[in-house]
Amino acid sequence: MGDLIHRLQTRAFELTEAQRRIADYVVQHPMEVAFLTVDKLASTVGTSTATIMRFSAAVGYSGFSELQKELQANMKHKAAPQTRLEANLKDANKSELLQQHVELQLDNIQYSLDNIAEGTLQEIIKKIEASNNILCTSVRSGRPVGEYIAFGINRILGNCKYIDADKSEWVDESINLTSSDLIIAVSYPRYAERIANMLEVAKSCGAEIVLITDSYSSPITKYADFILPCSSASAASHNSIVSAIFIVDYILSALAINYPERTKPRLDKINEILTKMSYHTKR
């Protein structure tokens, strides 16, 4: 549904009043729309089947069935893990599972590339470099992404900390935030309330927020200044972090390359200390 929400956001001004009414119903009742016939949807919304078809075309689909396929896929990926696994088992081909996995992850990465403007990435990179303090937060399946970007930023800039939103210590950290600070949050379905709690406090303190999530329809997006949609679809039951790691890895690379006058001396000093400690195994 993230792609659909993005299309609605960018094309809303082109829709007629009747089409906007359909759009509102789709956003508010995605599970229902995913399995309604076009006739039933038209009757429910109080419009014609022709208007439903024109709406589908207006937001970039070949027809209502294509729009439904996206909704159905999205419902499968946002359901509870056991439900997702059950749904994916119906489509799985064990003899071709590796190839299916590769294709799915390539689609996930392409989704991010299609939905994140390069200008947005560059603005985020500048914001990270300019921030006084950076807090990265996540829970559960998003934790590897949150910890990875926090470690990477702190290693090259020295002003970043990871906080688990499931632990109450975030309250102590958040109350000192200012407009010069930045929060980078990772939130996947089924979206933890603790992430929303932390971002709400951070927002009230004036901090800016970068959100890595699965789609524009994520309920946490209302707190974000920057949204990085990274599909978490997997071939089984878990939220996949592949596309998010891809985007985060680019951000870390760009930080190091764009600001060598700041990052290189720090990395040199870290290496000097580790070498004196004989930290690394001698080959």
PDB file of C-alpha atoms in Angstrom:
ATOM      1  CA  MET A   1       0.000   0.000   0.000  1.00  0.00           C
ATOM      2  CA  GLY A   2       3.020   2.281   0.377  1.00  0.00           C
ATOM      3  CA  ASP A   3       3.277   2.735  -3.372  1.00  0.00           C
ATOM      4  CA  LEU A   4      -0.462   3.437  -3.582  1.00  0.00           C
ATOM      5  CA  ILE A   5      -0.271   6.018  -0.786  1.00  0.00           C
ATOM      6  CA  HIS A   6       2.653   7.695  -2.561  1.00  0.00           C
ATOM      7  CA  ARG A   7       0.673   7.817  -5.804  1.00  0.00           C
ATOM      8  CA  LEU A   8      -2.299   9.329  -3.994  1.00  0.00           C
ATOM      9  CA  GLN A   9      -0.040  11.927  -2.376  1.00  0.00           C
ATOM     10  CA  THR A  10       1.487  12.983  -5.683  1.00  0.00           C
ATOM     11  CA  ARG A  11      -1.655  12.845  -7.825  1.00  0.00           C
ATOM     12  CA  ALA A  12      -4.375  13.929  -5.414  1.00  0.00           C
ATOM     13  CA  PHE A  13      -4.849  17.277  -7.157  1.00  0.00           C
ATOM     14  CA  GLU A  14      -5.693  15.427 -10.394  1.00  0.00           C
ATOM     15  CA  LEU A  15      -8.555  13.440  -8.854  1.00  0.00           C
ATOM     16  CA  THR A  16     -12.202  14.379  -9.130  1.00  0.00           C
ATOM     17  CA  GLU A  17     -14.341  14.704  -6.011  1.00  0.00           C
ATOM     18  CA  ALA A  18     -15.788  11.219  -6.589  1.00  0.00           C
ATOM     19  CA  GLN A  19     -12.290   9.766  -7.079  1.00  0.00           C
ATOM     20  CA  ARG A  20     -11.039  11.402  -3.882  1.00  0.00           C
ATOM     21  CA  ARG A  21     -13.946   9.765  -2.064  1.00  0.00           C
ATOM     22  CA  ILE A  22     -12.768   6.404  -3.385  1.00  0.00           C
ATOM     23  CA  ALA A  23      -9.195   7.218  -2.352  1.00  0.00           C
ATOM     24  CA  ASP A  24     -10.301   8.008   1.200  1.00  0.00           C
ATOM     25  CA  TYR A  25     -12.174   4.706   1.416  1.00  0.00           C
ATOM     26  CA  VAL A  26      -9.188   2.724   0.097  1.00  0.00           C
ATOM     27  CA  VAL A  27      -6.848   4.304   2.658  1.00  0.00           C
ATOM     28  CA  GLN A  28      -9.285   3.771   5.539  1.00  0.00           C
ATOM     29  CA  HIS A  29     -10.363   0.219   4.592  1.00  0.00           C
ATOM     30  CA  PRO A  30      -7.451  -1.414   2.712  1.00  0.00           C
ATOM     31  CA  MET A  31      -8.175  -4.958   3.921  1.00  0.00           C
ATOM     32  CA  GLU A  32     -11.783  -4.721   2.783  1.00  0.00           C
ATOM     33  CA  VAL A  33     -10.954  -3.152  -0.600  1.00  0.00           C
ATOM     34  CA  ALA A  34      -8.287  -5.802  -1.228  1.00  0.00           C
ATOM     35  CA  PHE A  35     -10.972  -8.460  -1.605  1.00  0.00           C
ATOM     36  CA  LEU A  36     -14.096  -6.587  -2.772  1.00  0.00           C
ATOM     37  CA  THR A  37     -15.414  -6.909  -6.321  1.00  0.00           C
ATOM     38  CA  VAL A  38     -15.414  -3.684  -8.282  1.00  0.00           C
ATOM     39  CA  ASP A  39     -19.231  -3.717  -8.280  1.00  0.00           C
ATOM     40  CA  LYS A  40     -19.362  -4.125  -4.507  1.00  0.00           C
ATOM     41  CA  LEU A  41     -16.831  -1.327  -3.951  1.00  0.00           C
ATOM     42  CA  ALA A  42     -18.784   0.982  -6.238  1.00  0.00           C
ATOM     43  CA  SER A  43     -21.973   0.217  -4.322  1.00  0.00           C
ATOM     44  CA  THR A  44     -20.269   0.699  -0.944  1.00  0.00           C
ATOM     45  CA  VAL A  45     -18.702   4.041  -1.860  1.00  0.00           C
ATOM     46  CA  GLY A  46     -21.785   5.231  -3.723  1.00  0.00           C
ATOM     47  CA  THR A  47     -20.318   5.587  -7.186  1.00  0.00           C
ATOM     48  CA  SER A  48     -20.133   3.668 -10.479  1.00  0.00           C
ATOM     49  CA  THR A  49     -17.825   0.875 -11.621  1.00  0.00           C
ATOM     50  CA  ALA A  50     -16.655   3.173 -14.410  1.00  0.00           C
ATOM     51  CA  THR A  51     -15.551   5.737 -11.821  1.00  0.00           C
ATOM     52  CA  ILE A  52     -13.647   3.026  -9.935  1.00  0.00           C
ATOM     53  CA  MET A  53     -11.824   2.100 -13.132  1.00  0.00           C
ATOM     54  CA  ARG A  54     -11.055   5.751 -13.953  1.00  0.00           C
ATOM     55  CA  PHE A  55      -9.751   6.209 -10.398  1.00  0.00           C
ATOM     56  CA  SER A  56      -7.447   3.187 -10.774  1.00  0.00           C
ATOM     57  CA  ALA A  57      -6.055   4.617 -14.006  1.00  0.00           C
ATOM     58  CA  ALA A  58      -5.705   8.109 -12.513  1.00  0.00           C
ATOM     59  CA  VAL A  59      -3.413   6.807  -9.757  1.00  0.00           C
ATOM     60  CA  GLY A  60      -1.261   4.812 -12.150  1.00  0.00           C
ATOM     61  CA  TYR A  61      -2.712   1.305 -12.373  1.00  0.00           C
ATOM     62  CA  SER A  62      -3.751  -0.595 -15.484  1.00  0.00           C
ATOM     63  CA  GLY A  63      -7.012  -1.460 -13.740  1.00  0.00           C
ATOM     64  CA  PHE A  64      -8.694  -2.137 -10.413  1.00  0.00           C
ATOM     65  CA  SER A  65      -7.354  -5.699 -10.311  1.00  0.00           C
ATOM     66  CA  GLU A  66      -3.756  -4.424 -10.359  1.00  0.00           C
ATOM     67  CA  LEU A  67      -4.544  -2.036  -7.510  1.00  0.00           C
ATOM     68  CA  GLN A  68      -6.069  -4.929  -5.555  1.00  0.00           C
ATOM     69  CA  LYS A  69      -2.999  -7.120  -6.096  1.00  0.00           C
ATOM     70  CA  GLU A  70      -0.835  -4.499  -4.422  1.00  0.00           C
ATOM     71  CA  LEU A  71      -3.248  -4.221  -1.513  1.00  0.00           C
ATOM     72  CA  GLN A  72      -3.383  -8.010  -1.121  1.00  0.00           C
ATOM     73  CA  ALA A  73       0.407  -8.290  -1.138  1.00  0.00           C
ATOM     74  CA  ASN A  74       0.654  -5.510   1.407  1.00  0.00           C
ATOM     75  CA  MET A  75      -1.903  -7.133   3.695  1.00  0.00           C
ATOM     76  CA  LYS A  76       0.105 -10.347   3.579  1.00  0.00           C
ATOM     77  CA  HIS A  77       3.347  -8.584   4.533  1.00  0.00           C
ATOM     78  CA  LYS A  78       1.789  -6.569   7.372  1.00  0.00           C
ATOM     79  CA  ALA A  79      -0.068  -9.407   9.023  1.00  0.00           C
ATOM     80  CA  ALA A  80       1.172 -11.197  12.114  1.00  0.00           C
ATOM     81  CA  PRO A  81       4.267 -13.371  11.473  1.00  0.00           C
ATOM     82  CA  GLN A  82       2.404 -16.683  11.633  1.00  0.00           C
ATOM     83  CA  THR A  83      -0.218 -15.327   9.207  1.00  0.00           C
ATOM     84  CA  ARG A  84       2.452 -14.115   6.790  1.00  0.00           C
ATOM     85  CA  LEU A  85       4.200 -17.484   6.919  1.00  0.00           C
ATOM     86  CA  GLU A  86       0.954 -19.310   6.200  1.00  0.00           C
ATOM     87  CA  ALA A  87       0.236 -17.034   3.231  1.00  0.00           C
ATOM     88  CA  ASN A  88       3.785 -17.322   1.855  1.00  0.00           C
ATOM     89  CA  LEU A  89       3.757 -21.118   2.133  1.00  0.00           C
ATOM     90  CA  LYS A  90       0.975 -21.158  -0.461  1.00  0.00           C
ATOM     91  CA  ASP A  91       3.207 -19.334  -2.966  1.00  0.00           C
ATOM     92  CA  ALA A  92       6.514 -20.945  -2.082  1.00  0.00           C
ATOM     93  CA  ASN A  93       8.343 -23.248  -4.462  1.00  0.00           C
ATOM     94  CA  LYS A  94      10.979 -24.970  -2.338  1.00  0.00           C
ATOM     95  CA  SER A  95      13.053 -25.985  -5.353  1.00  0.00           C
ATOM     96  CA  GLU A  96      13.254 -22.334  -6.468  1.00  0.00           C
ATOM     97  CA  LEU A  97      13.260 -20.658  -3.064  1.00  0.00           C
ATOM     98  CA  LEU A  98      16.722 -19.102  -3.440  1.00  0.00           C
ATOM     99  CA  GLN A  99      15.807 -17.509  -6.763  1.00  0.00           C
ATOM    100  CA  GLN A 100      12.481 -16.319  -5.328  1.00  0.00           C
ATOM    101  CA  HIS A 101      14.380 -14.804  -2.408  1.00  0.00           C
ATOM    102  CA  VAL A 102      16.823 -13.009  -4.720  1.00  0.00           C
ATOM    103  CA  GLU A 103      14.019 -11.607  -6.862  1.00  0.00           C
ATOM    104  CA  LEU A 104      12.067 -10.462  -3.806  1.00  0.00           C
ATOM    105  CA  GLN A 105      15.047  -8.646  -2.295  1.00  0.00           C
ATOM    106  CA  LEU A 106      15.882  -6.995  -5.612  1.00  0.00           C
ATOM    107  CA  ASP A 107      12.263  -5.826  -5.726  1.00  0.00           C
ATOM    108  CA  ASN A 108      12.602  -4.518  -2.165  1.00  0.00           C
ATOM    109  CA  ILE A 109      15.703  -2.517  -3.065  1.00  0.00           C
ATOM    110  CA  GLN A 110      14.107  -1.235  -6.265  1.00  0.00           C
ATOM    111  CA  TYR A 111      11.078  -0.124  -4.251  1.00  0.00           C
ATOM    112  CA  SER A 112      13.342   2.058  -2.113  1.00  0.00           C
ATOM    113  CA  LEU A 113      15.129   3.473  -5.154  1.00  0.00           C
ATOM    114  CA  ASP A 114      11.784   4.259  -6.788  1.00  0.00           C
ATOM    115  CA  ASN A 115      10.348   5.922  -3.687  1.00  0.00           C
ATOM    116  CA  ILE A 116      13.321   7.843  -2.292  1.00  0.00           C
ATOM    117  CA  ALA A 117      14.464  10.893  -4.232  1.00  0.00           C
ATOM    118  CA  GLU A 118      18.235  11.328  -4.396  1.00  0.00           C
ATOM    119  CA  GLY A 119      17.728  14.913  -3.234  1.00  0.00           C
ATOM    120  CA  THR A 120      16.055  13.620  -0.074  1.00  0.00           C
ATOM    121  CA  LEU A 121      19.012  11.336   0.640  1.00  0.00           C
ATOM    122  CA  GLN A 122      21.476  14.196   0.165  1.00  0.00           C
ATOM    123  CA  GLU A 123      19.450  16.427   2.472  1.00  0.00           C
ATOM    124  CA  ILE A 124      19.435  13.713   5.142  1.00  0.00           C
ATOM    125  CA  ILE A 125      23.199  13.243   4.808  1.00  0.00           C
ATOM    126  CA  LYS A 126      23.752  16.992   5.271  1.00  0.00           C
ATOM    127  CA  LYS A 127      21.397  16.975   8.243  1.00  0.00           C
ATOM    128  CA  ILE A 128      23.306  14.115   9.904  1.00  0.00           C
ATOM    129  CA  GLU A 129      26.628  15.897   9.459  1.00  0.00           C
ATOM    130  CA  ALA A 130      25.258  19.183  10.806  1.00  0.00           C
ATOM    131  CA  SER A 131      23.462  17.766  13.866  1.00  0.00           C
ATOM    132  CA  ASN A 132      24.911  18.242  17.341  1.00  0.00           C
ATOM    133  CA  ASN A 133      23.682  14.902  18.649  1.00  0.00           C
ATOM    134  CA  ILE A 134      22.070  11.943  16.912  1.00  0.00           C
ATOM    135  CA  LEU A 135      19.940   9.259  18.522  1.00  0.00           C
ATOM    136  CA  CYS A 136      19.066   6.086  16.615  1.00  0.00           C
ATOM    137  CA  THR A 137      16.198   3.975  17.862  1.00  0.00           C
ATOM    138  CA  SER A 138      14.271   0.842  16.940  1.00  0.00           C
ATOM    139  CA  VAL A 139      12.804  -2.316  18.435  1.00  0.00           C
ATOM    140  CA  ARG A 140      12.807  -6.007  17.593  1.00  0.00           C
ATOM    141  CA  SER A 141      13.195  -6.659  13.839  1.00  0.00           C
ATOM    142  CA  GLY A 142      14.360  -3.098  13.204  1.00  0.00           C
ATOM    143  CA  ARG A 143      17.133  -3.320  15.782  1.00  0.00           C
ATOM    144  CA  PRO A 144      19.907  -4.563  13.434  1.00  0.00           C
ATOM    145  CA  VAL A 145      19.279  -1.555  11.175  1.00  0.00           C
ATOM    146  CA  GLY A 146      19.193   0.906  14.077  1.00  0.00           C
ATOM    147  CA  GLU A 147      22.361  -0.475  15.641  1.00  0.00           C
ATOM    148  CA  TYR A 148      24.177  -0.604  12.296  1.00  0.00           C
ATOM    149  CA  ILE A 149      23.539   3.030  11.401  1.00  0.00           C
ATOM    150  CA  ALA A 150      24.239   4.188  14.966  1.00  0.00           C
ATOM    151  CA  PHE A 151      27.589   2.377  15.055  1.00  0.00           C
ATOM    152  CA  GLY A 152      28.510   3.646  11.592  1.00  0.00           C
ATOM    153  CA  ILE A 153      27.660   7.289  12.268  1.00  0.00           C
ATOM    154  CA  ASN A 154      29.342   7.293  15.658  1.00  0.00           C
ATOM    155  CA  ARG A 155      32.481   5.719  14.228  1.00  0.00           C
ATOM    156  CA  ILE A 156      32.932   8.456  11.642  1.00  0.00           C
ATOM    157  CA  LEU A 157      31.357  11.463  13.408  1.00  0.00           C
ATOM    158  CA  GLY A 158      31.490  10.585  17.127  1.00  0.00           C
ATOM    159  CA  ASN A 159      28.138  12.023  18.186  1.00  0.00           C
ATOM    160  CA  CYS A 160      25.644   9.190  17.740  1.00  0.00           C
ATOM    161  CA  LYS A 161      24.053   6.815  20.241  1.00  0.00           C
ATOM    162  CA  TYR A 162      21.697   3.840  19.878  1.00  0.00           C
ATOM    163  CA  ILE A 163      18.693   3.589  22.203  1.00  0.00           C
ATOM    164  CA  ASP A 164      16.268   0.689  22.422  1.00  0.00           C
ATOM    165  CA  ALA A 165      12.789   2.252  22.433  1.00  0.00           C
ATOM    166  CA  ASP A 166      11.502  -0.715  24.450  1.00  0.00           C
ATOM    167  CA  LYS A 167      13.581   0.472  27.410  1.00  0.00           C
ATOM    168  CA  SER A 168      12.524   3.523  29.408  1.00  0.00           C
ATOM    169  CA  GLU A 169      16.009   5.088  29.306  1.00  0.00           C
ATOM    170  CA  TRP A 170      14.966   6.873  26.122  1.00  0.00           C
ATOM    171  CA  VAL A 171      12.957   9.260  28.293  1.00  0.00           C
ATOM    172  CA  ASP A 172      16.131  10.508  30.022  1.00  0.00           C
ATOM    173  CA  GLU A 173      17.834  11.019  26.655  1.00  0.00           C
ATOM    174  CA  SER A 174      14.892  12.592  24.860  1.00  0.00           C
ATOM    175  CA  ILE A 175      14.093  15.408  27.279  1.00  0.00           C
ATOM    176  CA  ASN A 176      17.417  17.110  26.483  1.00  0.00           C
ATOM    177  CA  LEU A 177      16.890  17.124  22.730  1.00  0.00           C
ATOM    178  CA  THR A 178      16.876  20.431  20.849  1.00  0.00           C
ATOM    179  CA  SER A 179      16.329  21.630  17.295  1.00  0.00           C
ATOM    180  CA  SER A 180      20.031  20.985  16.664  1.00  0.00           C
ATOM    181  CA  ASP A 181      19.610  17.255  17.283  1.00  0.00           C
ATOM    182  CA  LEU A 182      18.392  14.419  15.066  1.00  0.00           C
ATOM    183  CA  ILE A 183      16.490  11.179  15.652  1.00  0.00           C
ATOM    184  CA  ILE A 184      16.820   8.266  13.222  1.00  0.00           C
ATOM    185  CA  ALA A 185      14.078   5.728  13.881  1.00  0.00           C
ATOM    186  CA  VAL A 186      13.408   2.311  12.339  1.00  0.00           C
ATOM    187  CA  SER A 187       9.842   1.010  12.476  1.00  0.00           C
ATOM    188  CA  TYR A 188       8.430  -2.058  10.736  1.00  0.00           C
ATOM    189  CA  PRO A 189       5.018  -3.757  10.864  1.00  0.00           C
ATOM    190  CA  ARG A 190       3.386  -4.253  13.240  1.00  0.00           C
ATOM    191  CA  TYR A 191       4.754  -0.864  14.409  1.00  0.00           C
ATOM    192  CA  ALA A 192       5.691  -0.584  18.087  1.00  0.00           C
ATOM    193  CA  GLU A 193       3.844   2.007  20.150  1.00  0.00           C
ATOM    194  CA  ARG A 194       7.076   2.749  22.032  1.00  0.00           C
ATOM    195  CA  ILE A 195       8.637   4.145  18.842  1.00  0.00           C
ATOM    196  CA  ALA A 196       5.673   6.492  18.442  1.00  0.00           C
ATOM    197  CA  ASN A 197       5.978   7.529  22.111  1.00  0.00           C
ATOM    198  CA  MET A 198       9.644   8.404  21.712  1.00  0.00           C
ATOM    199  CA  LEU A 199       9.174  10.310  18.454  1.00  0.00           C
ATOM    200  CA  GLU A 200       6.299  12.300  19.891  1.00  0.00           C
ATOM    201  CA  VAL A 201       8.519  13.477  22.764  1.00  0.00           C
ATOM    202  CA  ALA A 202      11.437  14.176  20.414  1.00  0.00           C
ATOM    203  CA  LYS A 203       9.169  16.213  18.147  1.00  0.00           C
ATOM    204  CA  SER A 204       7.900  18.268  21.083  1.00  0.00           C
ATOM    205  CA  CYS A 205      11.537  19.101  21.919  1.00  0.00           C
ATOM    206  CA  GLY A 206      12.148  20.396  18.401  1.00  0.00           C
ATOM    207  CA  ALA A 207      14.384  17.576  17.147  1.00  0.00           C
ATOM    208  CA  GLU A 208      14.093  16.555  13.511  1.00  0.00           C
ATOM    209  CA  ILE A 209      13.238  12.958  12.675  1.00  0.00           C
ATOM    210  CA  VAL A 210      14.377  10.599   9.930  1.00  0.00           C
ATOM    211  CA  LEU A 211      12.127   7.550   9.706  1.00  0.00           C
ATOM    212  CA  ILE A 212      13.101   4.274   8.057  1.00  0.00           C
ATOM    213  CA  THR A 213       9.890   2.307   7.602  1.00  0.00           C
ATOM    214  CA  ASP A 214       8.205   0.006   5.120  1.00  0.00           C
ATOM    215  CA  SER A 215       5.871   2.489   3.389  1.00  0.00           C
ATOM    216  CA  TYR A 216       4.313   5.936   3.379  1.00  0.00           C
ATOM    217  CA  SER A 217       1.213   4.458   5.008  1.00  0.00           C
ATOM    218  CA  SER A 218       3.131   3.569   8.188  1.00  0.00           C
ATOM    219  CA  PRO A 219       1.305   5.166  11.154  1.00  0.00           C
ATOM    220  CA  ILE A 220       4.623   6.553  12.445  1.00  0.00           C
ATOM    221  CA  THR A 221       5.152   8.793   9.396  1.00  0.00           C
ATOM    222  CA  LYS A 222       3.168  11.628  10.998  1.00  0.00           C
ATOM    223  CA  TYR A 223       6.149  12.344  13.256  1.00  0.00           C
ATOM    224  CA  ALA A 224       8.792  12.305  10.508  1.00  0.00           C
ATOM    225  CA  ASP A 225      10.533  15.165   8.728  1.00  0.00           C
ATOM    226  CA  PHE A 226      12.154  12.710   6.318  1.00  0.00           C
ATOM    227  CA  ILE A 227      10.774   9.310   5.286  1.00  0.00           C
ATOM    228  CA  LEU A 228      12.875   6.501   3.831  1.00  0.00           C
ATOM    229  CA  PRO A 229      10.451   3.778   2.672  1.00  0.00           C
ATOM    230  CA  CYS A 230      12.235   0.415   2.654  1.00  0.00           C
ATOM    231  CA  SER A 231      10.048  -2.602   1.940  1.00  0.00           C
ATOM    232  CA  SER A 232      10.274  -5.279   4.623  1.00  0.00           C
ATOM    233  CA  ALA A 233       8.638  -8.022   2.540  1.00  0.00           C
ATOM    234  CA  SER A 234      10.133 -11.487   3.025  1.00  0.00           C
ATOM    235  CA  ALA A 235       9.521 -14.955   1.631  1.00  0.00           C
ATOM    236  CA  ALA A 236       8.633 -16.251   5.102  1.00  0.00           C
ATOM    237  CA  SER A 237       7.319 -14.643   8.299  1.00  0.00           C
ATOM    238  CA  HIS A 238       9.894 -12.031   9.292  1.00  0.00           C
ATOM    239  CA  ASN A 239      10.426  -8.380   8.402  1.00  0.00           C
ATOM    240  CA  SER A 240      13.350  -8.275   5.991  1.00  0.00           C
ATOM    241  CA  ILE A 241      16.004  -5.592   6.609  1.00  0.00           C
ATOM    242  CA  VAL A 242      17.873  -6.006   3.303  1.00  0.00           C
ATOM    243  CA  SER A 243      16.621  -2.876   1.558  1.00  0.00           C
ATOM    244  CA  ALA A 244      17.016  -0.770   4.715  1.00  0.00           C
ATOM    245  CA  ILE A 245      20.614  -1.923   5.154  1.00  0.00           C
ATOM    246  CA  PHE A 246      21.234  -1.071   1.492  1.00  0.00           C
ATOM    247  CA  ILE A 247      20.032   2.519   2.004  1.00  0.00           C
ATOM    248  CA  VAL A 248      21.812   2.894   5.361  1.00  0.00           C
ATOM    249  CA  ASP A 249      25.057   1.593   3.866  1.00  0.00           C
ATOM    250  CA  TYR A 250      24.840   4.244   1.163  1.00  0.00           C
ATOM    251  CA  ILE A 251      24.279   6.973   3.766  1.00  0.00           C
ATOM    252  CA  LEU A 252      27.355   5.873   5.735  1.00  0.00           C
ATOM    253  CA  SER A 253      29.484   5.734   2.594  1.00  0.00           C
ATOM    254  CA  ALA A 254      28.312   9.175   1.481  1.00  0.00           C
ATOM    255  CA  LEU A 255      29.040  10.676   4.904  1.00  0.00           C
ATOM    256  CA  ALA A 256      32.619   9.411   4.865  1.00  0.00           C
ATOM    257  CA  ILE A 257      33.243  10.473   1.271  1.00  0.00           C
ATOM    258  CA  ASN A 258      31.482  13.861   1.378  1.00  0.00           C
ATOM    259  CA  TYR A 259      33.114  15.024   4.623  1.00  0.00           C
ATOM    260  CA  PRO A 260      36.673  13.600   4.590  1.00  0.00           C
ATOM    261  CA  GLU A 261      38.056  16.588   6.512  1.00  0.00           C
ATOM    262  CA  ARG A 262      35.940  15.485   9.462  1.00  0.00           C
ATOM    263  CA  THR A 263      35.810  11.713   9.091  1.00  0.00           C
ATOM    264  CA  LYS A 264      39.370  10.868   8.062  1.00  0.00           C
ATOM    265  CA  PRO A 265      41.181  12.301  11.154  1.00  0.00           C
ATOM    266  CA  ARG A 266      38.741  10.482  13.419  1.00  0.00           C
ATOM    267  CA  LEU A 267      39.176   7.154  11.612  1.00  0.00           C
ATOM    268  CA  ASP A 268      42.963   7.600  11.659  1.00  0.00           C
ATOM    269  CA  LYS A 269      42.914   8.187  15.417  1.00  0.00           C
ATOM    270  CA  ILE A 270      40.679   5.163  16.024  1.00  0.00           C
ATOM    271  CA  ASN A 271      42.988   2.989  13.945  1.00  0.00           C
ATOM    272  CA  GLU A 272      46.044   4.295  15.791  1.00  0.00           C
ATOM    273  CA  ILE A 273      44.586   3.348  19.173  1.00  0.00           C
ATOM    274  CA  LEU A 274      43.400  -0.079  17.995  1.00  0.00           C
ATOM    275  CA  THR A 275      46.834  -0.762  16.518  1.00  0.00           C
ATOM    276  CA  LYS A 276      48.566   0.128  19.798  1.00  0.00           C
ATOM    277  CA  MET A 277      46.212  -2.243  21.585  1.00  0.00           C
ATOM    278  CA  SER A 278      47.005  -5.020  19.067  1.00  0.00           C
ATOM    279  CA  TYR A 279      43.249  -5.256  18.744  1.00  0.00           C
ATOM    280  CA  HIS A 280      43.191  -7.054  15.397  1.00  0.00           C
ATOM    281  CA  THR A 281      44.433 -10.568  14.750  1.00  0.00           C
ATOM    282  CA  LYS A 282      47.843 -10.697  13.069  1.00  0.00           C
ATOM    283  CA  ARG A 283      47.808 -12.600   9.807  1.00  0.00           C
TER     284      ARG A 283
END
